[in-house]
PDB file of C-alpha atoms and ligand atoms in Angstrom:
ATOM      1  CA  UNK A   1     143.167 117.900 122.230  1.00 43.00           C
ATOM      2  CA  UNK A   2     145.570 115.316 121.044  1.00 50.00           C
ATOM      3  CA  UNK A   3     145.481 111.859 122.493  1.00 90.00           C
ATOM      4  CA  UNK A   4     148.499 110.358 120.734  1.00 97.00           C
ATOM      5  CA  UNK A   5     150.112 107.288 122.217  1.00 98.00           C
ATOM      6  CA  UNK A   6     152.598 108.350 124.936  1.00 97.00           C
ATOM      7  CA  UNK A   7     156.186 108.107 123.720  1.00 97.00           C
ATOM      8  CA  UNK A   8     155.300 108.712 120.068  1.00 98.00           C
ATOM      9  CA  UNK A   9     155.803 111.910 118.067  1.00 98.00           C
ATOM     10  CA  UNK A  10     154.673 113.466 114.819  1.00 98.00           C
ATOM     11  CA  UNK A  11     156.827 112.611 111.804  1.00 98.00           C
ATOM     12  CA  UNK A  12     158.442 116.029 111.614  1.00 96.00           C
ATOM     13  CA  UNK A  13     160.149 115.562 114.989  1.00 97.00           C
ATOM     14  CA  UNK A  14     162.027 112.602 113.517  1.00 98.00           C
ATOM     15  CA  UNK A  15     162.442 113.782 109.939  1.00 97.00           C
ATOM     16  CA  UNK A  16     163.730 117.316 110.368  1.00 96.00           C
ATOM     17  CA  UNK A  17     166.913 116.259 112.215  1.00 96.00           C
ATOM     18  CA  UNK A  18     167.395 113.508 109.603  1.00 96.00           C
ATOM     19  CA  UNK A  19     167.064 115.968 106.725  1.00 95.00           C
ATOM     20  CA  UNK A  20     169.490 118.354 108.405  1.00 94.00           C
ATOM     21  CA  UNK A  21     172.093 115.756 109.324  1.00 95.00           C
ATOM     22  CA  UNK A  22     172.115 113.573 106.202  1.00 95.00           C
ATOM     23  CA  UNK A  23     170.409 110.337 107.135  1.00 97.00           C
ATOM     24  CA  UNK A  24     166.873 108.955 106.837  1.00 98.00           C
ATOM     25  CA  UNK A  25     164.533 107.221 109.256  1.00 98.00           C
ATOM     26  CA  UNK A  26     163.270 103.745 108.417  1.00 98.00           C
ATOM     27  CA  UNK A  27     159.493 103.411 108.379  1.00 98.00           C
ATOM     28  CA  UNK A  28     159.051  99.734 109.127  1.00 98.00           C
ATOM     29  CA  UNK A  29     155.757  98.198 108.018  1.00 98.00           C
ATOM     30  CA  UNK A  30     155.480  95.518 110.670  1.00 97.00           C
ATOM     31  CA  UNK A  31     152.252  94.149 109.140  1.00 97.00           C
ATOM     32  CA  UNK A  32     151.822  91.481 111.880  1.00 98.00           C
ATOM     33  CA  UNK A  33     151.275  92.417 115.544  1.00 98.00           C
ATOM     34  CA  UNK A  34     154.137  90.151 116.616  1.00 98.00           C
ATOM     35  CA  UNK A  35     156.583  91.914 114.279  1.00 98.00           C
ATOM     36  CA  UNK A  36     156.261  95.261 116.039  1.00 98.00           C
ATOM     37  CA  UNK A  37     158.536  94.164 118.847  1.00 98.00           C
ATOM     38  CA  UNK A  38     161.505  92.966 116.735  1.00 98.00           C
ATOM     39  CA  UNK A  39     161.270  96.200 114.720  1.00 98.00           C
ATOM     40  CA  UNK A  40     161.563  98.161 117.936  1.00 98.00           C
ATOM     41  CA  UNK A  41     164.354  95.937 119.268  1.00 98.00           C
ATOM     42  CA  UNK A  42     166.351  96.673 116.133  1.00 98.00           C
ATOM     43  CA  UNK A  43     166.059 100.434 116.710  1.00 98.00           C
ATOM     44  CA  UNK A  44     166.839 100.036 120.408  1.00 98.00           C
ATOM     45  CA  UNK A  45     170.006  98.044 119.831  1.00 98.00           C
ATOM     46  CA  UNK A  46     171.195 100.526 117.203  1.00 98.00           C
ATOM     47  CA  UNK A  47     170.166 103.653 119.158  1.00 98.00           C
ATOM     48  CA  UNK A  48     168.059 104.774 116.224  1.00 98.00           C
ATOM     49  CA  UNK A  49     164.866 106.745 115.748  1.00 98.00           C
ATOM     50  CA  UNK A  50     162.211 104.625 114.066  1.00 98.00           C
ATOM     51  CA  UNK A  51     158.748 104.826 112.518  1.00 98.00           C
ATOM     52  CA  UNK A  52     156.462 101.826 112.925  1.00 98.00           C
ATOM     53  CA  UNK A  53     153.638 101.773 110.408  1.00 98.00           C
ATOM     54  CA  UNK A  54     150.781  99.846 108.846  1.00 98.00           C
ATOM     55  CA  UNK A  55     148.524 100.766 105.916  1.00 98.00           C
ATOM     56  CA  UNK A  56     144.777 100.592 105.428  1.00 98.00           C
ATOM     57  CA  UNK A  57     145.184  97.640 103.069  1.00 97.00           C
ATOM     58  CA  UNK A  58     147.499  95.832 105.501  1.00 97.00           C
ATOM     59  CA  UNK A  59     145.035  96.278 108.369  1.00 98.00           C
ATOM     60  CA  UNK A  60     142.582  94.328 106.190  1.00 97.00           C
ATOM     61  CA  UNK A  61     145.062  91.693 105.009  1.00 97.00           C
ATOM     62  CA  UNK A  62     146.299  90.895 108.504  1.00 97.00           C
ATOM     63  CA  UNK A  63     142.970  91.221 110.319  1.00 97.00           C
ATOM     64  CA  UNK A  64     143.880  94.139 112.574  1.00 98.00           C
ATOM     65  CA  UNK A  65     142.285  97.360 113.741  1.00 98.00           C
ATOM     66  CA  UNK A  66     144.332 100.507 114.340  1.00 98.00           C
ATOM     67  CA  UNK A  67     143.737  99.955 118.057  1.00 98.00           C
ATOM     68  CA  UNK A  68     145.192  96.394 117.867  1.00 98.00           C
ATOM     69  CA  UNK A  69     148.313  97.784 116.230  1.00 98.00           C
ATOM     70  CA  UNK A  70     148.694 100.593 118.754  1.00 98.00           C
ATOM     71  CA  UNK A  71     148.286  98.095 121.612  1.00 98.00           C
ATOM     72  CA  UNK A  72     151.080  95.941 120.147  1.00 98.00           C
ATOM     73  CA  UNK A  73     153.394  98.935 119.929  1.00 98.00           C
ATOM     74  CA  UNK A  74     152.498 100.170 123.392  1.00 98.00           C
ATOM     75  CA  UNK A  75     153.246  96.748 124.900  1.00 98.00           C
ATOM     76  CA  UNK A  76     156.601  96.565 123.098  1.00 98.00           C
ATOM     77  CA  UNK A  77     157.556 100.103 124.181  1.00 98.00           C
ATOM     78  CA  UNK A  78     156.726  99.210 127.782  1.00 98.00           C
ATOM     79  CA  UNK A  79     158.516  95.846 127.768  1.00 98.00           C
ATOM     80  CA  UNK A  80     161.661  97.255 126.154  1.00 98.00           C
ATOM     81  CA  UNK A  81     161.530 100.602 127.974  1.00 98.00           C
ATOM     82  CA  UNK A  82     161.962 102.196 124.541  1.00 98.00           C
ATOM     83  CA  UNK A  83     162.610 105.946 124.852  1.00 97.00           C
ATOM     84  CA  UNK A  84     164.087 106.906 121.483  1.00 98.00           C
ATOM     85  CA  UNK A  85     162.258 109.045 118.918  1.00 98.00           C
ATOM     86  CA  UNK A  86     159.324 106.988 117.686  1.00 98.00           C
ATOM     87  CA  UNK A  87     156.339 107.613 115.415  1.00 98.00           C
ATOM     88  CA  UNK A  88     153.265 105.422 115.088  1.00 98.00           C
ATOM     89  CA  UNK A  89     152.221 106.030 111.502  1.00 98.00           C
ATOM     90  CA  UNK A  90     149.280 104.981 109.356  1.00 98.00           C
ATOM     91  CA  UNK A  91     150.717 104.224 105.917  1.00 98.00           C
ATOM     92  CA  UNK A  92     148.757 104.519 102.614  1.00 97.00           C
ATOM     93  CA  UNK A  93     145.125 105.109 103.450  1.00 97.00           C
ATOM     94  CA  UNK A  94     142.412 106.703 101.409  1.00 97.00           C
ATOM     95  CA  UNK A  95     139.236 106.437 103.493  1.00 98.00           C
ATOM     96  CA  UNK A  96     138.728 109.252 105.994  1.00 98.00           C
ATOM     97  CA  UNK A  97     136.957 106.818 108.365  1.00 98.00           C
ATOM     98  CA  UNK A  98     140.091 104.650 108.628  1.00 98.00           C
ATOM     99  CA  UNK A  99     142.333 107.691 109.086  1.00 98.00           C
ATOM    100  CA  UNK A 100     140.059 109.087 111.796  1.00 98.00           C
ATOM    101  CA  UNK A 101     140.003 105.680 113.521  1.00 98.00           C
ATOM    102  CA  UNK A 102     143.815 105.596 113.562  1.00 98.00           C
ATOM    103  CA  UNK A 103     143.963 109.095 115.030  1.00 98.00           C
ATOM    104  CA  UNK A 104     141.363 108.105 117.622  1.00 98.00           C
ATOM    105  CA  UNK A 105     143.484 105.031 118.431  1.00 98.00           C
ATOM    106  CA  UNK A 106     146.490 107.260 119.182  1.00 98.00           C
ATOM    107  CA  UNK A 107     148.543 107.180 115.972  1.00 98.00           C
ATOM    108  CA  UNK A 108     150.947 110.118 115.975  1.00 98.00           C
ATOM    109  CA  UNK A 109     150.998 110.363 112.195  1.00 98.00           C
ATOM    110  CA  UNK A 110     148.864 109.393 109.198  1.00 98.00           C
ATOM    111  CA  UNK A 111     149.145 109.215 105.444  1.00 98.00           C
ATOM    112  CA  UNK A 112     146.331 110.283 103.156  1.00 98.00           C
ATOM    113  CA  UNK A 113     146.959 108.785  99.756  1.00 96.00           C
ATOM    114  CA  UNK A 114     144.633 110.456  97.300  1.00 96.00           C
ATOM    115  CA  UNK A 115     147.227 110.226  94.547  1.00 94.00           C
ATOM    116  CA  UNK A 116     144.872 108.204  92.351  1.00 92.00           C
ATOM    117  CA  UNK A 117     142.605 111.282  92.187  1.00 95.00           C
ATOM    118  CA  UNK A 118     143.024 114.279  89.886  1.00 95.00           C
ATOM    119  CA  UNK A 119     145.253 117.030  91.314  1.00 96.00           C
ATOM    120  CA  UNK A 120     142.442 119.249  92.635  1.00 97.00           C
ATOM    121  CA  UNK A 121     140.702 116.362  94.356  1.00 98.00           C
ATOM    122  CA  UNK A 122     143.999 115.191  95.880  1.00 97.00           C
ATOM    123  CA  UNK A 123     144.479 118.728  97.238  1.00 98.00           C
ATOM    124  CA  UNK A 124     140.952 118.829  98.656  1.00 98.00           C
ATOM    125  CA  UNK A 125     141.088 115.424 100.364  1.00 98.00           C
ATOM    126  CA  UNK A 126     144.576 116.016 101.728  1.00 98.00           C
ATOM    127  CA  UNK A 127     143.654 119.443 103.082  1.00 98.00           C
ATOM    128  CA  UNK A 128     140.637 117.989 104.905  1.00 98.00           C
ATOM    129  CA  UNK A 129     142.796 115.362 106.598  1.00 98.00           C
ATOM    130  CA  UNK A 130     145.479 117.948 107.471  1.00 98.00           C
ATOM    131  CA  UNK A 131     142.850 120.103 109.182  1.00 98.00           C
ATOM    132  CA  UNK A 132     141.509 117.148 111.173  1.00 98.00           C
ATOM    133  CA  UNK A 133     144.932 115.757 112.093  1.00 98.00           C
ATOM    134  CA  UNK A 134     146.680 118.999 112.969  1.00 98.00           C
ATOM    135  CA  UNK A 135     143.879 119.911 115.368  1.00 98.00           C
ATOM    136  CA  UNK A 136     144.849 116.732 117.231  1.00 98.00           C
ATOM    137  CA  UNK A 137     148.642 117.115 117.122  1.00 97.00           C
ATOM    138  CA  UNK A 138     149.021 114.450 114.415  1.00 98.00           C
ATOM    139  CA  UNK A 139     151.245 114.851 111.347  1.00 98.00           C
ATOM    140  CA  UNK A 140     150.197 114.085 107.763  1.00 98.00           C
ATOM    141  CA  UNK A 141     152.110 112.530 104.890  1.00 98.00           C
ATOM    142  CA  UNK A 142     150.549 112.926 101.455  1.00 98.00           C
ATOM    143  CA  UNK A 143     151.426 111.661  97.999  1.00 96.00           C
ATOM    144  CA  UNK A 144     151.696 113.300  94.630  1.00 94.00           C
ATOM    145  CA  UNK A 145     152.497 111.260  91.547  1.00 89.00           C
ATOM    146  CA  UNK A 146     151.629 107.595  91.424  1.00 78.00           C
ATOM    147  CA  UNK A 147     153.608 104.820  93.063  1.00 76.00           C
ATOM    148  CA  UNK A 148     152.961 101.483  91.451  1.00 68.00           C
ATOM    149  CA  UNK A 149     153.756  97.939  92.437  1.00 70.00           C
ATOM    150  CA  UNK A 150     156.828  96.334  90.955  1.00 70.00           C
ATOM    151  CA  UNK A 151     154.769  93.966  88.835  1.00 61.00           C
ATOM    152  CA  UNK A 152     153.388  97.032  87.040  1.00 58.00           C
ATOM    153  CA  UNK A 153     156.770  98.686  86.802  1.00 53.00           C
ATOM    154  CA  UNK A 154     158.157  99.307  83.345  1.00 51.00           C
ATOM    155  CA  UNK A 155     161.456 100.935  82.664  1.00 48.00           C
ATOM    156  CA  UNK A 156     159.988 102.934  79.784  1.00 52.00           C
ATOM    157  CA  UNK A 157     156.841 105.035  79.933  1.00 54.00           C
ATOM    158  CA  UNK A 158     156.612 105.341  83.692  1.00 66.00           C
ATOM    159  CA  UNK A 159     157.481 108.985  83.805  1.00 69.00           C
ATOM    160  CA  UNK A 160     153.879 110.033  83.252  1.00 68.00           C
ATOM    161  CA  UNK A 161     153.351 108.743  86.792  1.00 84.00           C
ATOM    162  CA  UNK A 162     156.211 110.688  88.331  1.00 92.00           C
ATOM    163  CA  UNK A 163     155.849 113.709  90.606  1.00 93.00           C
ATOM    164  CA  UNK A 164     156.029 117.020  88.740  1.00 94.00           C
ATOM    165  CA  UNK A 165     158.203 119.410  90.799  1.00 96.00           C
ATOM    166  CA  UNK A 166     156.107 122.544  90.157  1.00 96.00           C
ATOM    167  CA  UNK A 167     152.951 120.655  91.132  1.00 97.00           C
ATOM    168  CA  UNK A 168     154.666 119.459  94.311  1.00 97.00           C
ATOM    169  CA  UNK A 169     155.317 123.050  95.327  1.00 98.00           C
ATOM    170  CA  UNK A 170     151.705 124.060  94.762  1.00 98.00           C
ATOM    171  CA  UNK A 171     150.441 120.897  96.463  1.00 98.00           C
ATOM    172  CA  UNK A 172     152.433 121.407  99.646  1.00 98.00           C
ATOM    173  CA  UNK A 173     151.555 125.108  99.821  1.00 98.00           C
ATOM    174  CA  UNK A 174     147.848 124.444  99.428  1.00 98.00           C
ATOM    175  CA  UNK A 175     147.544 121.380 101.651  1.00 98.00           C
ATOM    176  CA  UNK A 176     149.962 122.144 104.490  1.00 98.00           C
ATOM    177  CA  UNK A 177     151.030 118.473 104.590  1.00 98.00           C
ATOM    178  CA  UNK A 178     154.045 117.689 106.788  1.00 98.00           C
ATOM    179  CA  UNK A 179     155.821 115.212 104.505  1.00 98.00           C
ATOM    180  CA  UNK A 180     155.508 114.347 100.841  1.00 98.00           C
ATOM    181  CA  UNK A 181     155.829 110.934  99.214  1.00 96.00           C
ATOM    182  CA  UNK A 182     157.299 111.365  95.768  1.00 95.00           C
ATOM    183  CA  UNK A 183     157.181 109.123  92.737  1.00 93.00           C
ATOM    184  CA  UNK A 184     160.619 108.984  91.134  1.00 92.00           C
ATOM    185  CA  UNK A 185     160.844 105.378  89.969  1.00 90.00           C
ATOM    186  CA  UNK A 186     160.573 103.266  93.109  1.00 89.00           C
ATOM    187  CA  UNK A 187     157.694 100.815  93.531  1.00 89.00           C
ATOM    188  CA  UNK A 188     156.162  98.578  96.158  1.00 90.00           C
ATOM    189  CA  UNK A 189     157.293  94.952  96.182  1.00 89.00           C
ATOM    190  CA  UNK A 190     160.351  93.144  94.893  1.00 85.00           C
ATOM    191  CA  UNK A 191     161.999  94.701  91.844  1.00 85.00           C
ATOM    192  CA  UNK A 192     162.307  92.553  88.713  1.00 83.00           C
ATOM    193  CA  UNK A 193     165.663  94.199  87.987  1.00 81.00           C
ATOM    194  CA  UNK A 194     168.690  94.511  90.247  1.00 80.00           C
ATOM    195  CA  UNK A 195     169.119  98.239  89.940  1.00 82.00           C
ATOM    196  CA  UNK A 196     165.817 100.080  89.326  1.00 86.00           C
ATOM    197  CA  UNK A 197     166.136 103.354  87.477  1.00 87.00           C
ATOM    198  CA  UNK A 198     165.602 106.272  89.861  1.00 91.00           C
ATOM    199  CA  UNK A 199     165.074 109.817  88.617  1.00 93.00           C
ATOM    200  CA  UNK A 200     167.515 111.660  90.895  1.00 95.00           C
ATOM    201  CA  UNK A 201     167.309 114.835  88.826  1.00 95.00           C
ATOM    202  CA  UNK A 202     163.603 115.027  89.492  1.00 95.00           C
ATOM    203  CA  UNK A 203     164.220 114.501  93.200  1.00 96.00           C
ATOM    204  CA  UNK A 204     166.758 117.330  93.162  1.00 96.00           C
ATOM    205  CA  UNK A 205     164.326 119.602  91.337  1.00 96.00           C
ATOM    206  CA  UNK A 206     161.617 118.877  93.924  1.00 96.00           C
ATOM    207  CA  UNK A 207     164.029 119.590  96.757  1.00 96.00           C
ATOM    208  CA  UNK A 208     165.183 122.832  95.145  1.00 96.00           C
ATOM    209  CA  UNK A 209     161.603 124.124  94.912  1.00 96.00           C
ATOM    210  CA  UNK A 210     160.658 122.798  98.360  1.00 96.00           C
ATOM    211  CA  UNK A 211     163.653 123.314 100.638  1.00 93.00           C
ATOM    212  CA  UNK A 212     161.734 122.592 103.846  1.00 94.00           C
ATOM    213  CA  UNK A 213     159.312 119.709 103.469  1.00 97.00           C
ATOM    214  CA  UNK A 214     160.574 116.214 104.381  1.00 98.00           C
ATOM    215  CA  UNK A 215     160.445 113.875 101.377  1.00 97.00           C
ATOM    216  CA  UNK A 216     159.497 110.216 101.592  1.00 97.00           C
ATOM    217  CA  UNK A 217     160.750 107.326  99.502  1.00 96.00           C
ATOM    218  CA  UNK A 218     158.332 104.423  99.209  1.00 95.00           C
ATOM    219  CA  UNK A 219     159.228 100.963  97.950  1.00 94.00           C
ATOM    220  CA  UNK A 220     162.406 100.564 100.015  1.00 95.00           C
ATOM    221  CA  UNK A 221     162.540  96.769  99.679  1.00 96.00           C
ATOM    222  CA  UNK A 222     165.119  95.540  97.215  1.00 94.00           C
ATOM    223  CA  UNK A 223     166.666  98.934  96.493  1.00 95.00           C
ATOM    224  CA  UNK A 224     170.471  98.782  96.373  1.00 95.00           C
ATOM    225  CA  UNK A 225     172.058 100.509  99.394  1.00 97.00           C
ATOM    226  CA  UNK A 226     173.969 102.878  97.100  1.00 96.00           C
ATOM    227  CA  UNK A 227     170.688 104.084  95.563  1.00 96.00           C
ATOM    228  CA  UNK A 228     169.268 104.822  99.002  1.00 97.00           C
ATOM    229  CA  UNK A 229     172.444 106.630 100.058  1.00 97.00           C
ATOM    230  CA  UNK A 230     172.296 108.791  96.950  1.00 96.00           C
ATOM    231  CA  UNK A 231     168.623 109.656  97.519  1.00 97.00           C
ATOM    232  CA  UNK A 232     169.423 110.702 101.090  1.00 97.00           C
ATOM    233  CA  UNK A 233     172.524 112.713 100.266  1.00 95.00           C
ATOM    234  CA  UNK A 234     171.087 115.239  97.802  1.00 90.00           C
ATOM    235  CA  UNK A 235     172.005 118.906  98.182  1.00 84.00           C
ATOM    236  CA  UNK A 236     169.681 120.527 100.720  1.00 83.00           C
ATOM    237  CA  UNK A 237     168.737 117.141 102.150  1.00 89.00           C
ATOM    238  CA  UNK A 238     167.254 114.292 100.125  1.00 95.00           C
ATOM    239  CA  UNK A 239     164.667 111.836 101.343  1.00 97.00           C
ATOM    240  CA  UNK A 240     164.405 111.521 105.108  1.00 97.00           C
ATOM    241  CA  UNK A 241     161.874 108.679 105.463  1.00 98.00           C
ATOM    242  CA  UNK A 242     162.196 105.343 103.702  1.00 98.00           C
ATOM    243  CA  UNK A 243     159.375 102.822 103.813  1.00 98.00           C
ATOM    244  CA  UNK A 244     160.156  99.127 104.038  1.00 98.00           C
ATOM    245  CA  UNK A 245     157.500  96.419 103.993  1.00 98.00           C
ATOM    246  CA  UNK A 246     158.073  93.465 101.654  1.00 97.00           C
ATOM    247  CA  UNK A 247     161.621  92.676 102.788  1.00 98.00           C
ATOM    248  CA  UNK A 248     160.466  92.391 106.415  1.00 98.00           C
ATOM    249  CA  UNK A 249     157.590  90.044 105.614  1.00 98.00           C
ATOM    250  CA  UNK A 250     159.685  87.964 103.234  1.00 98.00           C
ATOM    251  CA  UNK A 251     162.366  87.591 105.931  1.00 98.00           C
ATOM    252  CA  UNK A 252     159.709  86.464 108.412  1.00 98.00           C
ATOM    253  CA  UNK A 253     158.108  83.882 106.149  1.00 98.00           C
ATOM    254  CA  UNK A 254     161.379  82.541 104.726  1.00 98.00           C
ATOM    255  CA  UNK A 255     162.850  81.979 108.204  1.00 98.00           C
ATOM    256  CA  UNK A 256     159.762  79.982 109.176  1.00 98.00           C
ATOM    257  CA  UNK A 257     160.378  77.555 106.329  1.00 98.00           C
ATOM    258  CA  UNK A 258     158.625  79.410 103.521  1.00 98.00           C
ATOM    259  CA  UNK A 259     155.151  79.629 105.015  1.00 97.00           C
ATOM    260  CA  UNK A 260     152.578  81.611 103.002  1.00 98.00           C
ATOM    261  CA  UNK A 261     151.169  84.930 104.182  1.00 98.00           C
ATOM    262  CA  UNK A 262     148.757  84.515 107.076  1.00 98.00           C
ATOM    263  CA  UNK A 263     146.728  86.757 109.378  1.00 98.00           C
ATOM    264  CA  UNK A 264     148.280  88.319 112.439  1.00 98.00           C
ATOM    265  CA  UNK A 265     146.251  85.977 114.680  1.00 98.00           C
ATOM    266  CA  UNK A 266     147.480  82.942 112.726  1.00 98.00           C
ATOM    267  CA  UNK A 267     151.076  84.034 113.270  1.00 98.00           C
ATOM    268  CA  UNK A 268     150.370  84.404 116.995  1.00 98.00           C
ATOM    269  CA  UNK A 269     149.017  80.837 117.041  1.00 98.00           C
ATOM    270  CA  UNK A 270     152.064  79.221 115.419  1.00 98.00           C
ATOM    271  CA  UNK A 271     154.350  76.994 117.445  1.00 98.00           C
ATOM    272  CA  UNK A 272     156.507  79.449 119.500  1.00 98.00           C
ATOM    273  CA  UNK A 273     159.810  77.990 118.319  1.00 98.00           C
ATOM    274  CA  UNK A 274     158.855  78.484 114.682  1.00 98.00           C
ATOM    275  CA  UNK A 275     157.572  81.988 115.300  1.00 98.00           C
ATOM    276  CA  UNK A 276     160.784  82.914 117.141  1.00 98.00           C
ATOM    277  CA  UNK A 277     162.828  82.022 114.063  1.00 98.00           C
ATOM    278  CA  UNK A 278     160.698  84.357 111.968  1.00 98.00           C
ATOM    279  CA  UNK A 279     160.815  87.225 114.445  1.00 98.00           C
ATOM    280  CA  UNK A 280     164.601  86.965 114.746  1.00 98.00           C
ATOM    281  CA  UNK A 281     164.811  87.324 110.973  1.00 98.00           C
ATOM    282  CA  UNK A 282     162.568  90.407 111.048  1.00 98.00           C
ATOM    283  CA  UNK A 283     164.854  91.970 113.623  1.00 98.00           C
ATOM    284  CA  UNK A 284     167.973  91.183 111.581  1.00 98.00           C
ATOM    285  CA  UNK A 285     166.381  92.636 108.445  1.00 98.00           C
ATOM    286  CA  UNK A 286     165.293  95.790 110.302  1.00 98.00           C
ATOM    287  CA  UNK A 287     168.796  96.214 111.738  1.00 98.00           C
ATOM    288  CA  UNK A 288     170.304  95.876 108.283  1.00 98.00           C
ATOM    289  CA  UNK A 289     168.016  98.581 106.880  1.00 98.00           C
ATOM    290  CA  UNK A 290     168.678 100.935 109.815  1.00 98.00           C
ATOM    291  CA  UNK A 291     172.419 100.449 109.846  1.00 98.00           C
ATOM    292  CA  UNK A 292     173.354 100.049 106.196  1.00 98.00           C
ATOM    293  CA  UNK A 293     170.567 101.694 104.178  1.00 98.00           C
ATOM    294  CA  UNK A 294     169.110 104.724 105.978  1.00 98.00           C
ATOM    295  CA  UNK A 295     172.192 104.964 108.222  1.00 98.00           C
ATOM    296  CA  UNK A 296     170.361 106.219 111.311  1.00 98.00           C
ATOM    297  CA  UNK A 297     172.218 104.062 113.862  1.00 98.00           C
ATOM    298  CA  UNK A 298     173.396 106.140 116.815  1.00 98.00           C
ATOM    299  CA  UNK A 299     171.161 109.091 115.866  1.00 97.00           C
ATOM    300  CA  UNK A 300     168.701 108.748 118.727  1.00 96.00           C
ATOM    301  CA  UNK A 301     170.847 110.614 121.223  1.00 77.00           C
ATOM    302  CA  UNK A 302     171.708 109.327 124.643  1.00 54.00           C
TER     303      UNK A 302
HETATM  304  P1  13P B   1     158.117  97.783  99.878  1.00 80.97           P
HETATM  305  O1  13P B   1     157.122  96.721 100.181  1.00 80.97           O
HETATM  306  O2  13P B   1     158.616  97.741  98.485  1.00 80.97           O
HETATM  307  O3  13P B   1     159.213  97.838 100.885  1.00 80.97           O
HETATM  308  O4  13P B   1     157.334  99.181  99.970  1.00 80.97           O
HETATM  309  C1  13P B   1     156.961  99.626 101.220  1.00 80.97           C
HETATM  310  C2  13P B   1     156.190 100.882 101.147  1.00 80.97           C
HETATM  311  O5  13P B   1     156.514 101.790 100.417  1.00 80.97           O
HETATM  312  C3  13P B   1     155.038 100.983 102.036  1.00 80.97           C
HETATM  313  O6  13P B   1     154.384 102.191 101.872  1.00 80.97           O
END
């Protein structure tokens, strides 16, 4: 049976109320072990549900195992006595071994990203992970359509990468995934333009065909607040999970005097006064996203 980290829940427990009540939940990619705590402090101070996540690639970049990341979250939950809705989520991952390791380490939710594969193969890989995860009480986010990085983003010609609404319906029916990441024009990283073009009509068409499934917006860094509000406020409930990574790390590094990316252990070894400046900036950035972008402040109940 499931051995998820105590105090964490599957995504759906957080996303269904958000979809119903017209807000989204921030999925904060802490990246570094030390950044888990300020992310949680932000949610605590704003009485907000929150998702704390890390991807397969980030585990490699920052020198962490899923167990290291879970331990960091568990310590922060204990120290802060955090009792609001919380998910421990594995972001973009494509290797079953990594996904299984995260589930074994107590993650309450995982993402299988087989979106680089042809449709049938994406269905097959996603369905396998859904079977494994659901047997253990763990939710699954999947992706259809390709999300790029902002340095690959064009304003013309990207639509071939976007999620096709009819395919989304078939994909969700055949895989049984709990949440779907859609490609509608957002990208990972910092946008080269101030106001990236988002295909809201496509998002509406997906929602109309799939009235139930929570939708996920990736590439939350650098999006204008008004764009996020519009994506949340669609008829029938728009996106209910927004991922944020780059803005948190950039806030951290800028506040420490513009240091380059480092491993999680290197951050832990920095002079405490310097690190504290960075962590305060992560908390401020997380609070800004929770309060002014996804607008989930006060939604955690009493
Ligand atoms: P950003 O780095 O653009 O915030 O994207 C985060 C993301 O979507 C992680 O899956």
